[in-house]
Each structure stands twice: as C-alpha cells, then as structure tokens.
Short mmCIF file of C-alpha atoms and ligand atoms in Angstrom, two decimals:
data_model
loop_
_atom_site.label_atom_id
_atom_site.label_comp_id
_atom_site.label_asym_id
_atom_site.label_seq_id
_atom_site.Cartn_x
_atom_site.Cartn_y
_atom_site.Cartn_z
CA UNK A 125 4.18 -14.86 19.72
CA UNK A 126 3.94 -18.91 19.13
CA UNK A 127 6.82 -20.11 16.85
CA UNK A 128 4.56 -22.99 15.55
CA UNK A 129 2.46 -22.13 12.58
CA UNK A 130 0.05 -24.08 9.90
CA UNK A 131 1.89 -22.23 6.75
CA UNK A 132 4.98 -20.29 6.50
CA UNK A 133 5.64 -18.40 3.43
CA UNK A 134 9.16 -17.64 2.60
CA UNK A 135 9.85 -14.14 0.39
CA UNK A 136 7.53 -11.26 0.94
CA UNK A 137 8.15 -9.91 -2.63
CA UNK A 138 4.71 -9.12 -4.24
CA UNK A 139 3.95 -12.96 -4.71
CA UNK A 140 4.71 -13.81 -1.07
CA UNK A 141 3.02 -10.86 0.04
CA UNK A 142 -0.32 -11.86 -1.79
CA UNK A 143 -0.04 -15.27 -0.68
CA UNK A 144 -0.36 -13.94 2.93
CA UNK A 145 -3.00 -11.59 1.94
CA UNK A 146 -5.28 -14.30 0.72
CA UNK A 147 -4.23 -16.93 3.71
CA UNK A 148 -5.16 -13.97 6.40
CA UNK A 149 -8.85 -14.60 5.20
CA UNK A 150 -8.83 -17.73 6.94
CA UNK A 151 -8.44 -19.03 10.84
CA UNK A 152 -4.97 -20.26 10.31
CA UNK A 153 -1.36 -19.20 11.83
CA UNK A 154 0.47 -17.87 9.02
CA UNK A 155 3.83 -16.71 9.32
CA UNK A 156 5.48 -14.56 6.50
CA UNK A 157 9.39 -14.46 6.80
CA UNK A 158 11.40 -11.97 4.49
CA UNK A 159 15.19 -11.93 4.43
CA UNK A 160 15.04 -8.36 3.65
CA UNK A 161 14.38 -5.36 6.38
CA UNK A 162 11.20 -4.37 4.28
CA UNK A 163 8.72 -6.41 1.85
CA UNK A 164 9.10 -5.71 -1.96
CA UNK A 165 12.74 -5.09 -1.85
CA UNK A 166 14.06 -7.20 -4.85
CA UNK A 167 12.07 -8.22 -8.04
CA UNK A 168 9.05 -6.40 -7.02
CA UNK A 169 10.59 -3.16 -6.73
CA UNK A 170 12.23 -2.75 -10.04
CA UNK A 171 9.47 -3.48 -13.06
CA UNK A 172 7.58 -1.53 -15.59
CA UNK A 173 4.48 -1.30 -13.13
CA UNK A 174 1.71 -2.52 -15.58
CA UNK A 175 -1.34 -4.18 -14.78
CA UNK A 176 -1.58 -6.34 -17.46
CA UNK A 177 -4.53 -8.03 -18.67
CA UNK A 178 -2.92 -11.21 -19.97
CA UNK A 179 -3.46 -10.61 -23.66
CA UNK A 180 0.20 -10.76 -24.21
CA UNK A 181 0.81 -13.81 -22.26
CA UNK A 182 1.15 -17.26 -24.10
CA UNK A 183 -2.28 -18.56 -24.89
CA UNK A 184 -3.19 -21.74 -22.92
CA UNK A 185 -0.92 -21.26 -20.23
CA UNK A 186 -1.23 -20.97 -16.50
CA UNK A 187 0.47 -17.76 -16.61
CA UNK A 188 -2.24 -16.48 -18.87
CA UNK A 189 -4.85 -17.87 -16.56
CA UNK A 190 -3.30 -16.32 -13.64
CA UNK A 191 -2.72 -12.74 -15.00
CA UNK A 192 -5.95 -12.77 -16.34
CA UNK A 193 -7.56 -13.52 -12.86
CA UNK A 194 -4.71 -11.67 -10.89
CA UNK A 195 -5.81 -8.36 -13.24
CA UNK A 196 -9.63 -8.85 -12.42
CA UNK A 197 -8.95 -9.26 -8.70
CA UNK A 198 -6.57 -6.17 -8.54
CA UNK A 199 -9.03 -3.92 -10.61
CA UNK A 200 -11.66 -4.67 -8.33
CA UNK A 201 -9.97 -5.04 -4.77
CA UNK A 202 -6.87 -2.68 -4.95
CA UNK A 203 -9.28 0.40 -4.62
CA UNK A 204 -10.46 -0.93 -1.40
CA UNK A 205 -6.52 -1.06 -0.30
CA UNK A 206 -6.29 2.72 -1.17
CA UNK A 207 -3.92 1.83 -4.25
CA UNK A 208 -4.36 3.71 -7.41
CA UNK A 209 -4.94 2.55 -10.81
CA UNK A 210 -4.80 4.54 -14.13
CA UNK A 211 -6.17 2.40 -17.02
CA UNK A 212 -4.15 4.07 -19.92
CA UNK A 213 -4.22 1.40 -22.31
CA UNK A 214 -1.36 0.09 -24.35
CA UNK A 215 -0.53 -0.09 -27.92
CA UNK A 216 1.70 -2.45 -29.44
CA UNK A 217 3.28 -1.01 -32.56
CA UNK A 218 4.47 -2.42 -36.09
CA UNK A 219 6.66 -1.06 -38.57
CA UNK A 220 6.51 -3.47 -41.23
CA UNK A 221 4.32 -6.49 -42.77
CA UNK A 222 5.76 -8.89 -40.75
CA UNK A 223 5.25 -7.45 -37.33
CA UNK A 224 1.46 -6.67 -38.11
CA UNK A 225 1.02 -10.57 -38.67
CA UNK A 226 2.55 -10.81 -35.34
CA UNK A 227 -0.08 -8.64 -33.95
CA UNK A 228 -2.71 -10.17 -35.97
CA UNK A 229 -1.76 -13.41 -34.67
CA UNK A 230 -1.82 -12.19 -30.89
CA UNK A 231 -5.33 -10.69 -31.51
CA UNK A 232 -6.56 -14.00 -32.96
CA UNK A 233 -5.46 -15.49 -29.77
CA UNK A 234 -6.83 -12.96 -27.71
CA UNK A 235 -10.19 -13.02 -29.38
CA UNK A 236 -10.45 -16.96 -29.04
CA UNK A 237 -9.68 -16.55 -25.52
CA UNK A 238 -12.63 -14.25 -25.02
CA UNK A 239 -10.41 -10.62 -24.56
CA UNK A 240 -12.95 -8.78 -26.57
CA UNK A 241 -11.85 -5.23 -26.31
CA UNK A 242 -8.62 -5.65 -27.98
CA UNK A 243 -8.20 -4.48 -31.80
CA UNK A 244 -5.98 -3.50 -34.41
CA UNK A 245 -5.49 0.20 -35.48
CA UNK A 246 -4.36 1.19 -38.82
CA UNK A 247 -1.53 3.96 -39.03
CA UNK A 248 -3.80 6.89 -39.45
CA UNK A 249 -5.88 6.24 -36.42
CA UNK A 250 -2.85 5.85 -34.57
CA UNK A 251 -1.14 8.98 -35.83
CA UNK A 252 -4.67 10.65 -35.17
CA UNK A 253 -4.57 9.70 -31.40
CA UNK A 254 -1.02 9.68 -30.65
CA UNK A 255 0.57 12.46 -33.02
CA UNK A 256 4.04 12.15 -31.24
CA UNK A 257 5.06 8.74 -32.59
CA UNK A 258 8.10 8.53 -34.68
CA UNK A 259 7.03 8.08 -38.81
CA UNK A 260 6.91 4.64 -40.58
CA UNK A 261 4.40 2.66 -37.98
CA UNK A 262 2.05 0.62 -40.23
CA UNK A 263 -0.25 -0.52 -37.52
CA UNK A 264 -0.98 -1.25 -33.75
CA UNK A 265 -2.64 -3.85 -31.36
CA UNK A 266 -4.91 -1.70 -29.09
CA UNK A 267 -5.47 -3.23 -25.71
CA UNK A 268 -7.62 -0.31 -23.67
CA UNK A 269 -7.72 -2.33 -20.33
CA UNK A 270 -4.07 -2.28 -19.96
CA UNK A 271 -3.30 -0.10 -16.77
CA UNK A 272 -0.29 1.51 -14.75
CA UNK A 273 -0.14 0.79 -11.01
CA UNK A 274 2.08 1.59 -7.77
CA UNK A 275 4.32 -1.54 -7.65
CA UNK A 276 5.84 -0.35 -4.30
CA UNK A 277 2.71 0.09 -2.54
CA UNK A 278 1.21 -2.94 -3.55
CA UNK A 279 3.10 -5.36 -1.75
CA UNK A 280 3.00 -3.42 0.82
CA UNK A 281 -0.77 -3.22 0.91
CA UNK A 282 -0.72 -6.94 0.91
CA UNK A 283 1.44 -7.31 3.77
CA UNK A 284 -0.02 -4.64 5.97
CA UNK A 285 -3.64 -6.15 5.29
CA UNK A 286 -1.96 -9.53 6.34
CA UNK A 287 -1.06 -8.09 9.44
CA UNK A 288 -3.93 -6.49 10.16
CA UNK A 289 -5.59 -9.70 9.94
CA UNK A 290 -3.13 -12.03 12.17
CA UNK A 291 -0.37 -12.94 10.11
CA UNK A 292 3.00 -12.98 11.68
CA UNK A 293 5.34 -10.94 9.28
CA UNK A 294 8.70 -11.23 10.31
CA UNK A 295 11.77 -9.23 8.58
CA UNK A 296 15.35 -9.39 8.34
CA UNK A 297 14.27 -13.18 8.76
CA UNK A 298 16.40 -14.88 6.07
CA UNK A 299 15.80 -18.70 6.03
CA UNK A 300 19.21 -20.37 6.28
CA UNK A 301 18.00 -23.87 6.65
CA UNK A 302 15.07 -26.29 6.21
CA UNK A 303 14.58 -29.58 8.15
CA UNK A 304 11.33 -31.79 8.03
CA UNK A 305 10.62 -34.08 11.12
CA UNK A 306 7.15 -36.19 11.77
CA UNK A 307 5.25 -33.92 9.01
CA UNK A 308 6.72 -30.47 10.36
CA UNK A 309 9.30 -28.40 8.74
CA UNK A 310 11.78 -26.52 10.99
CA UNK A 311 13.03 -23.50 9.23
CA UNK A 312 16.09 -21.88 10.80
CA UNK A 313 17.79 -18.44 10.49
CA UNK A 314 20.15 -16.02 12.29
CA UNK A 315 16.92 -15.19 14.28
CA UNK A 316 15.69 -18.55 15.36
CA UNK A 317 13.57 -21.11 14.52
CA UNK A 318 10.01 -21.69 13.72
CA UNK A 319 8.00 -24.90 12.99
CA UNK A 320 5.31 -25.26 10.24
CA UNK A 321 3.08 -28.12 8.90
CA UNK A 322 3.24 -26.38 5.26
CA UNK A 323 5.61 -24.33 3.57
CA UNK A 324 5.51 -22.22 0.56
CA UNK A 325 8.57 -20.91 -0.88
CA UNK A 326 8.26 -17.44 -2.45
CA UNK A 327 11.58 -16.62 -2.68
CA UNK A 328 12.00 -14.76 -6.39
CA UNK A 329 15.30 -14.38 -7.65
CA UNK A 330 16.76 -16.91 -4.67
CA UNK A 331 13.61 -19.48 -4.93
CA UNK A 332 16.13 -22.05 -6.29
CA UNK A 333 18.33 -21.77 -3.36
CA UNK A 334 15.36 -21.72 -0.86
CA UNK A 335 14.09 -24.98 -2.55
CA UNK A 336 17.69 -26.43 -2.18
CA UNK A 337 17.43 -25.95 1.28
CA UNK A 338 14.62 -28.41 1.58
CA UNK A 339 16.34 -30.85 -1.05
CA UNK A 340 14.43 -29.99 -4.16
CA UNK A 341 16.06 -28.97 -7.43
CA UNK A 342 13.52 -28.67 -9.95
CA UNK A 343 14.95 -25.62 -11.86
CA UNK A 344 17.62 -23.03 -11.62
CA UNK A 345 17.24 -19.32 -11.50
CA UNK A 346 18.64 -17.48 -14.45
CA UNK A 347 18.03 -13.80 -13.63
CA UNK A 348 17.25 -11.45 -16.60
CA UNK A 349 18.22 -7.63 -15.82
CA UNK A 350 15.92 -4.97 -17.05
CA UNK A 351 17.55 -1.37 -17.24
CA UNK A 352 15.44 1.67 -17.32
CA UNK A 353 15.33 5.48 -17.65
CA UNK A 354 12.80 7.66 -16.00
CA UNK A 355 12.00 11.10 -17.55
CA UNK A 356 11.05 14.05 -15.74
CA UNK A 357 7.11 15.02 -15.24
CA UNK A 358 7.26 17.45 -18.28
CA UNK A 359 7.70 14.08 -20.65
CA UNK A 360 4.02 12.94 -19.55
CA UNK A 361 2.62 16.00 -21.70
CA UNK A 362 4.00 14.17 -24.69
CA UNK A 363 3.52 10.67 -23.93
CA UNK A 364 0.57 9.41 -21.79
CA UNK A 365 -0.06 5.85 -23.25
CA UNK A 366 1.69 2.45 -22.72
CA UNK A 367 3.62 1.99 -26.13
CA UNK A 368 5.72 -0.98 -27.03
CA UNK A 369 7.15 -2.68 -30.35
CA UNK A 370 5.53 -5.91 -31.63
CA UNK A 371 7.44 -8.63 -29.87
CA UNK A 372 9.86 -10.80 -31.06
CA UNK A 373 10.44 -14.68 -29.93
CA UNK A 374 13.36 -13.38 -27.23
CA UNK A 375 11.55 -10.33 -25.84
CA UNK A 376 8.55 -8.04 -25.33
CA UNK A 377 10.91 -5.32 -26.27
CA UNK A 378 11.44 -1.67 -24.89
CA UNK A 379 8.34 0.40 -23.86
CA UNK A 380 7.51 3.88 -23.10
CA UNK A 381 4.87 4.16 -20.32
CA UNK A 382 3.81 6.93 -18.01
CA UNK A 383 4.22 6.12 -14.14
CA UNK A 384 1.51 6.34 -11.69
CA UNK A 385 3.82 9.05 -10.16
CA UNK A 386 3.54 11.28 -12.99
CA UNK A 387 7.08 10.51 -15.00
CA UNK A 388 7.62 8.52 -18.27
CA UNK A 389 9.41 5.32 -17.95
CA UNK A 390 11.30 3.71 -20.64
CA UNK A 391 12.71 0.10 -20.68
CA UNK A 392 13.20 -2.47 -19.74
CA UNK A 393 16.30 -4.14 -21.52
CA UNK A 394 16.47 -7.92 -21.18
CA UNK A 395 19.90 -9.19 -20.19
CA UNK A 396 20.91 -12.62 -19.07
CA UNK A 397 23.11 -12.29 -16.06
CA UNK A 398 25.23 -14.51 -13.62
CA UNK A 399 24.57 -12.77 -10.94
CA UNK A 400 21.18 -12.01 -9.22
CA UNK A 401 22.54 -9.07 -7.32
CA UNK A 402 24.09 -7.38 -10.47
CA UNK A 403 21.56 -4.40 -10.59
CA UNK A 404 23.94 -2.34 -12.76
CA UNK A 405 23.08 0.31 -15.21
CA UNK A 406 25.49 0.35 -18.26
CA UNK A 407 26.32 2.51 -21.08
CA UNK A 408 25.12 -0.35 -23.61
CA UNK A 409 21.67 -0.52 -21.69
CA UNK A 410 21.44 2.86 -21.80
CA UNK A 411 22.22 3.64 -25.44
CA UNK A 412 19.50 0.67 -26.36
CA UNK A 413 16.98 2.40 -24.27
CA UNK A 414 17.75 5.81 -25.97
CA UNK A 415 17.86 4.35 -29.35
CA UNK A 416 14.24 2.77 -28.91
CA UNK A 417 12.90 5.85 -27.35
CA UNK A 418 14.12 8.19 -30.09
CA UNK A 419 12.40 5.73 -32.80
CA UNK A 420 9.00 5.39 -31.05
CA UNK A 421 8.86 8.94 -29.56
CA UNK A 422 11.54 11.50 -30.95
CA UNK A 423 10.51 14.30 -29.00
CA UNK A 424 11.29 12.42 -25.93
CA UNK A 425 14.79 12.84 -26.79
CA UNK A 426 14.89 16.59 -25.17
CA UNK A 427 13.20 15.45 -21.90
CA UNK A 428 15.66 15.77 -18.82
CA UNK A 429 16.13 12.31 -17.39
CA UNK A 430 15.16 12.28 -13.58
CA UNK A 431 16.81 8.73 -12.93
CA UNK A 432 18.14 5.23 -14.27
CA UNK A 433 17.91 2.05 -12.29
CA UNK A 434 17.69 -1.54 -13.00
CA UNK A 435 15.42 -4.33 -12.21
CA UNK A 436 15.89 -8.44 -11.83
CA UNK A 437 13.28 -10.64 -13.52
CA UNK A 438 13.22 -14.20 -11.52
CA UNK A 439 13.38 -16.34 -14.60
CA UNK A 440 14.44 -19.71 -14.48
CA UNK A 441 16.06 -22.25 -16.97
CA UNK A 442 12.09 -23.20 -17.83
CA UNK A 443 9.93 -20.91 -19.88
CA UNK A 444 7.00 -21.44 -17.42
CA UNK A 445 5.91 -20.25 -14.18
CA UNK A 446 7.16 -22.74 -11.44
CA UNK A 447 4.33 -23.46 -9.40
CA UNK A 448 5.26 -27.28 -7.82
CA UNK A 449 2.79 -28.68 -4.77
CA UNK A 450 4.48 -31.14 -3.06
CA UNK A 451 1.61 -31.85 -1.00
CA UNK A 452 3.15 -35.07 0.56
CA UNK A 453 6.06 -33.46 1.43
CA UNK A 454 4.35 -30.14 3.17
CA UNK A 455 6.24 -27.73 0.45
CA UNK A 456 4.71 -25.73 -2.24
CA UNK A 457 7.22 -23.67 -4.79
CA UNK A 458 6.11 -20.71 -6.24
CA UNK A 459 8.85 -19.44 -8.57
CA UNK A 460 9.56 -18.47 -11.71
CA UNK A 461 7.23 -15.81 -11.78
CA UNK A 462 9.61 -13.62 -14.21
CA UNK A 463 7.71 -10.67 -15.89
CA UNK A 464 3.93 -10.67 -14.86
CA UNK A 465 3.99 -10.98 -11.17
CA UNK A 466 2.53 -7.67 -10.27
CA UNK A 467 -0.57 -8.33 -12.39
CA UNK A 468 -0.71 -12.12 -11.34
CA UNK A 469 -0.04 -11.95 -7.86
CA UNK A 470 -3.63 -11.77 -6.69
CA UNK A 471 -4.34 -14.95 -9.15
CA UNK A 472 -1.54 -16.92 -8.01
CA UNK A 473 -2.20 -16.48 -4.46
CA UNK A 474 -5.72 -17.67 -5.14
CA UNK A 475 -4.23 -20.70 -7.12
CA UNK A 476 -1.84 -21.41 -4.38
CA UNK A 477 -4.32 -21.68 -1.65
CA UNK A 478 -6.63 -23.83 -3.65
CA UNK A 479 -3.36 -26.30 -3.84
CA UNK A 480 -3.24 -26.41 0.12
CA UNK A 481 -4.42 -29.96 1.20
CA UNK A 482 -8.37 -29.67 1.98
CA UNK A 483 -7.66 -30.77 5.59
CA UNK A 484 -5.82 -27.88 6.54
CA UNK A 485 -7.78 -25.64 4.44
CA UNK A 486 -11.14 -26.90 6.57
CA UNK A 487 -9.90 -23.70 8.71
CA UNK A 488 -12.78 -21.18 8.45
CA UNK A 489 -13.11 -18.07 6.84
CA UNK A 490 -12.55 -15.40 9.42
CA UNK A 491 -15.80 -13.87 10.53
CA UNK A 492 -14.50 -10.68 10.95
CA UNK A 493 -11.77 -8.90 8.99
CA UNK A 494 -9.92 -5.68 9.34
CA UNK A 495 -9.77 -3.36 6.53
CA UNK A 496 -6.60 -1.19 5.80
CA UNK A 497 -5.83 1.56 3.51
CA UNK A 498 -2.39 2.72 2.04
CA UNK A 499 -1.59 6.38 0.98
CA UNK A 500 -2.50 6.69 -2.38
CA UNK A 501 0.81 7.88 -4.06
CA UNK A 502 -0.86 8.78 -7.37
CA UNK A 503 0.23 11.93 -9.06
CA UNK A 504 -3.26 12.53 -10.50
CA UNK A 505 -4.90 12.02 -7.23
CA UNK A 506 -5.58 14.68 -4.98
CA UNK A 507 -2.13 15.34 -2.89
CA UNK A 508 -2.57 15.75 0.72
CA UNK A 509 -1.04 19.32 0.79
CA UNK A 510 -4.49 20.33 -1.53
CA UNK A 511 -6.91 19.19 0.99
CA UNK A 512 -7.66 22.23 2.84
CA UNK A 513 -9.53 20.24 5.51
CA UNK A 514 -7.00 18.07 6.26
CA UNK A 515 -4.12 21.13 6.59
CA UNK A 516 -6.33 22.91 8.73
CA UNK A 517 -6.48 20.10 11.59
CA UNK A 518 -3.01 18.74 10.52
CA UNK A 519 -0.60 21.58 9.69
CA UNK A 520 2.10 19.29 8.72
CA UNK A 521 0.28 17.97 6.00
CA UNK A 522 0.87 21.66 4.52
CA UNK A 523 4.71 21.72 4.95
CA UNK A 524 6.34 20.81 2.19
CA UNK A 525 9.81 18.76 2.79
CA UNK A 526 9.83 17.41 -0.90
CA UNK A 527 9.68 20.12 -3.22
CA UNK A 528 10.33 18.12 -6.56
CA UNK A 529 7.60 15.93 -5.56
CA UNK A 530 5.50 18.04 -3.32
CA UNK A 531 5.45 15.40 0.05
CA UNK A 532 4.77 17.17 3.23
CA UNK A 533 6.08 16.38 6.31
CA UNK A 534 2.54 15.05 7.53
CA UNK A 535 2.90 12.22 5.05
CA UNK A 536 6.51 11.44 6.18
CA UNK A 537 5.55 11.27 9.76
CA UNK A 538 2.60 9.09 8.70
CA UNK A 539 4.83 6.51 6.90
CA UNK A 540 7.05 6.24 9.75
CA UNK A 541 4.58 6.02 12.39
CA UNK A 542 2.26 3.18 9.98
CA UNK A 543 2.32 -0.52 10.69
CA UNK A 544 4.95 -1.95 9.19
CA UNK A 545 7.24 1.10 9.08
CA UNK A 546 9.97 1.43 6.51
CA UNK A 547 13.19 -0.04 7.75
CA UNK A 548 15.48 1.72 5.54
CA UNK A 549 15.53 5.23 3.82
CA UNK A 550 14.81 3.64 0.54
CA UNK A 551 11.82 2.05 1.77
CA UNK A 552 10.53 5.25 3.16
CA UNK A 553 11.09 6.94 -0.19
CA UNK A 554 9.05 4.28 -1.89
CA UNK A 555 6.14 4.43 0.79
CA UNK A 556 5.94 8.41 0.56
CA UNK A 557 7.80 9.67 -3.08
CA UNK A 558 10.05 11.61 -1.20
CA UNK A 559 13.51 11.84 -3.01
CA UNK A 560 11.83 10.36 -6.10
CA UNK A 561 12.09 14.10 -8.14
CA UNK A 562 14.49 15.78 -10.08
CA UNK A 563 16.83 16.27 -7.29
CA UNK A 564 16.92 12.88 -6.12
CA UNK A 565 16.87 13.67 -2.42
CA UNK A 566 19.70 16.13 -3.02
CA UNK A 567 18.06 18.99 -1.02
CA UNK A 568 15.48 17.08 1.18
CA UNK A 569 17.77 13.80 1.75
CA UNK A 570 19.77 15.09 4.99
CA UNK A 571 16.26 15.96 6.44
CA UNK A 572 14.70 12.94 5.62
CA UNK A 573 17.64 10.77 7.00
CA UNK A 574 17.33 12.67 10.17
CA UNK A 575 13.28 12.22 10.46
CA UNK A 576 14.14 8.48 9.55
CA UNK A 577 16.83 7.97 11.94
CA UNK A 578 14.57 9.87 14.76
CA UNK A 579 11.62 7.51 14.18
CA UNK A 580 13.93 4.37 14.11
CA UNK A 581 15.70 4.90 17.21
CA UNK A 582 13.14 6.77 19.42
C1 FAD B 628 12.37 -5.38 -15.47
C2 FAD B 628 11.22 -5.87 -15.12
C3 FAD B 628 9.83 -5.66 -15.39
C4 FAD B 628 8.71 -5.87 -14.99
N1 FAD B 628 7.49 -5.83 -15.17
C5 FAD B 628 6.43 -6.03 -14.57
C6 FAD B 628 4.96 -5.45 -15.18
O1 FAD B 628 5.23 -4.42 -15.82
N2 FAD B 628 3.86 -5.99 -14.83
C7 FAD B 628 4.10 -6.87 -13.97
O2 FAD B 628 2.83 -7.71 -13.70
N3 FAD B 628 5.23 -7.65 -13.59
C8 FAD B 628 6.37 -7.27 -13.95
N4 FAD B 628 7.46 -7.74 -13.70
C9 FAD B 628 7.56 -9.01 -12.82
C10 FAD B 628 7.57 -8.75 -11.50
O3 FAD B 628 7.96 -7.69 -11.03
C11 FAD B 628 7.64 -10.00 -10.75
O4 FAD B 628 7.49 -11.22 -11.34
C12 FAD B 628 7.75 -9.97 -9.02
O5 FAD B 628 8.20 -9.00 -8.68
C13 FAD B 628 8.22 -11.37 -8.68
O6 FAD B 628 7.76 -11.08 -7.36
P1 FAD B 628 8.48 -12.49 -6.42
O7 FAD B 628 7.32 -12.02 -4.78
O8 FAD B 628 8.20 -13.62 -7.05
O9 FAD B 628 9.76 -12.23 -6.08
P2 FAD B 628 10.72 -11.02 -5.50
O10 FAD B 628 10.13 -9.78 -5.60
O11 FAD B 628 11.94 -11.06 -5.35
O12 FAD B 628 10.21 -11.62 -3.71
C14 FAD B 628 11.00 -12.76 -3.43
C15 FAD B 628 11.62 -12.22 -1.88
O13 FAD B 628 11.92 -13.74 -1.10
C16 FAD B 628 12.90 -12.78 -0.33
N5 FAD B 628 13.91 -14.45 0.09
C17 FAD B 628 14.51 -14.63 -0.64
N6 FAD B 628 15.22 -15.70 -0.07
C18 FAD B 628 14.90 -15.90 1.08
C19 FAD B 628 15.14 -16.60 2.26
N7 FAD B 628 15.65 -17.48 2.39
N8 FAD B 628 14.51 -16.25 3.39
C20 FAD B 628 13.59 -15.19 3.35
N9 FAD B 628 13.32 -14.80 2.41
C21 FAD B 628 13.78 -14.64 1.15
C22 FAD B 628 13.59 -11.84 -0.96
O14 FAD B 628 14.17 -11.08 -0.03
C23 FAD B 628 12.53 -11.42 -1.62
O15 FAD B 628 11.82 -10.14 -0.72
C24 FAD B 628 8.77 -7.26 -14.20
C25 FAD B 628 10.05 -7.66 -13.71
C26 FAD B 628 11.38 -7.02 -14.22
C27 FAD B 628 12.29 -7.26 -13.18
#
C-alpha cells in the first residue's frame, strides 16, 4: 500500500475514528495511525457511556455546539452501523434550594438555546416515577433525550466503516517523530515512515506530546481520573435511569446509570493525577462512590459488585476543547476532548473536516460507499442464541461459552474473523462481552485465551 497520503490522523480513539469515518466519504488517501494494538484503547475505553444532548455543557461554547451536533448525528446514523441506543433519559437532582437554583439556571440556559424537552420536576413527581431514590430530594431537572450507548463498539464501528471505504488503518503504529519539508509531513515510528500533506492530531491524553513532535506547545494535558463501580445485572430492576446530583463549579458529580450491557454503573470520581497511565482504583475513590450511591439510591447498597475500573479524561490546562487549525502548517490539533467526546465525536469530525483547506477538500464525495454493521451487544436486544433460525443454520450460535453474559461460540468466532480483528484478549472482551459478567472470566477465560491464540497465530 502507498506510504503517501493526503491526510494522516494520529490516534484511533473515538475522536480520531470519527474523523476517519467522515473522511472515508471523500476520494482522499487517508491513514489512521494508532499506537495501541486496537482502536479505542485509551480514554475511549473507560467512560460513562452516555450519549449527551449537550444540555449540561456550557452555553455559547464550541463544546455545546459539537455535542449537540454529535448527538443528532449519532441518534440518526449509529443504528445504521448496528450500534444500539437506549434513550432512558437523565434526572439531575437537587437536595436544597441552592442546588435547585443551579438547575433552574441550567434550564433557562437550555431553553434559550432551543432544548425544548427539558423540564423541572418537583419532588412529588420524582418519587412517583422513581420510588427508589433516597430521601431529601427537593427537585430535579429532567432531560428525556439523554441515552446510553455502547462505548466500545462505537469507535470500532467508525474504524470498520473507514476501512471498508478505503482508509488505511495501521495499529501498533506509535508516531515518534514529525518533520515538515516541501509542504509534506513525514511521520516516523518503529514501523517505518509515511508522508502526508495534512496531519490531524487526535492523540487524546497524549495529544500534547504529539503536538510537541511537530513543535507546537499550545496546551498541556492534565489527566483527570474517573473511578467506577459496576453493579450486577440484578441492580437494573432497582435503577434504570441516568441520575446525578446538581453540578458544582468543579465537577458534574457522581452519577448512577444503567449500562447498555444490562448492569448499573456508579461513577466517575474526578481526580487530577500526574501520570496519564495511572488508572488505579483506590480505597478513597471507592468509598466516595459508595457514599454517593447510597445517598442517591439506598437499595443499591445490597447489590453485588461485578467489577471496578478507572478511566482517564484527556483534560488540559485550558477549560475548552483544543481544536487548533494550523492550515498553513498542514497540522490540525483536536485535543482536550475531556468529558464529552463519545457524544461529540461525529460533530467534531464534521467540524474538523470543515477546517481542511478547500483545495484539498475539493476531492469528490465517493460515488459508492460500503455499509458495515457491527454486532449489537445490548442486553435488551435479541441475543444471537435466542435467534432460532440463526442457530439452526450456524449451531455455534447456540453453544454458550460465556455463561454469565450468555455469549455464544459463534459470536466469538465472528469477532475474531471480522475485519479489524481484536489484537488483544481485552479487546475481544469489548467486542463480544465475554468475561464481562459476574465471574470476570474465571470460568471462560482459559477457553477465550485459547480461541484468541488460535485465531491470532493461525
Ligand atoms: C471518566 C470518564 C467519563 C466520561 N464519560 C463520558 C460520557 O458519558 N459521554 C461522553 O460523551 N464522553 C465521556 N467521556 C469522554 C470521552 O471518553 C472522551 O472525550 C473521549 O474518549 C476522548 O477520545 P479521544 O479520541 O480524544 O482520545 P483517546 O480515546 O485517548 O484516543 C487517543 C488515541 O491516540 C493514540 N495515540 C496517542 N499518541 C499516539 C502516537 N504518538 N501515535 C499514534 N497514536 C497515538 C492513543 O493510543 C489513543 O488510542 C468520559 C471520559 C472519562 C475518562
């Protein structure tokens, strides 16, 4: 394959993947370079998985504009890629007058920006609809459009679509240097060199380092860790709405939300850390989460915990998205997408493509595009083992290999054989839900490793 590209995107998190998805619609030579073995393996793998409407973003900001556009597009386009969406709505809770005033200000800001389905609820309505909330709530802001999605399959679907439509995806390709000569960038790494007229840096928590390779130093990444508790599936009978406290100037607080996989998620904490790779789960973090959970929904205290994890927000020393078009230099930075990137990604992608010099974007839109569809991993969708016709033609879909999540051999085999296959066992987990359940792979882990090794080496 050619090593000369019109555009090279550095980073296949949800943002870089969405930009590749967008560019795949044009007759351009595009490379998507990813340091990790799999796409979506950094900030994009540890988040709350909310598809946000934008109501809770600051008014009159690019972030609100792009989250809103990203949400609109996701609701329309994600189902065409096979991605599931559950519009469960979110309720932001107030326990006193001051918090109510904060929510009323949010409502006014939202209403003036045309978010017309958002409304204040009184305590009586809240307890009637969600009787499991703890005592003392005085009001809430109801945002019915907010949804839960699959955070792992989303970047995967964008990359799959991009690859199916001509983008060259290179994993295990950490860019180590960038040099500009005669209006071309030469990007080098352990795997070799490529040349590109334009570079888009979507390096997430490492975006400041990537910009530094090209001599740009406009911001510094200040990673913000978020720890989570995942409760067992039984918890969803108690709680099936996105619930969070009224925000403070420092944080949006700890939320409790159902997941698309049928669990209940509690988190995230908001901790500034020095090391971008420090995804530790701590005693202090867990007790903070537990305290918030018990206050909001006391009945969840008795629910078993399936797992705990931490994610890392790619925040910077600036409070806004760092989308910096350096058109003359052929380098666009797309960084600082801290807490809303899953929702905003398609909006960001469209906006970034709009920043590309028109000479380059004169490239025609492709006449024919190849659709793709990723497996729907939602707990509330029909599972493959429930599909009698499928099991009759392909019996491996009736052979359950992960009993906690009820995942069949057929699904694992299909994931291993799919385009852009998983390059790690952890990625196979995210592509199928195997080892996601109560036993966390205790019973099925060895067999999964064997299947993975056989597919990787044979
Ligand atoms: C705790 C938490 C909760 C969140 N909740 C939500 C939510 O509910 N809804 C929502 O919309 N958003 C949420 N987010 C935000 C969302 O997860 C991020 O905005 C998004 O994942 C950022 O994506 P990214 O592509 O910019 O970064 P990343 O996913 O980090 O991708 C950057 C990629 O660049 C690669 N890379 C870095 N350096 C190089 C190099 N030199 N060469 C090649 N590749 C390189 C990395 O390996 C990585 O894959 C949350 C985030 C966190 C951490």
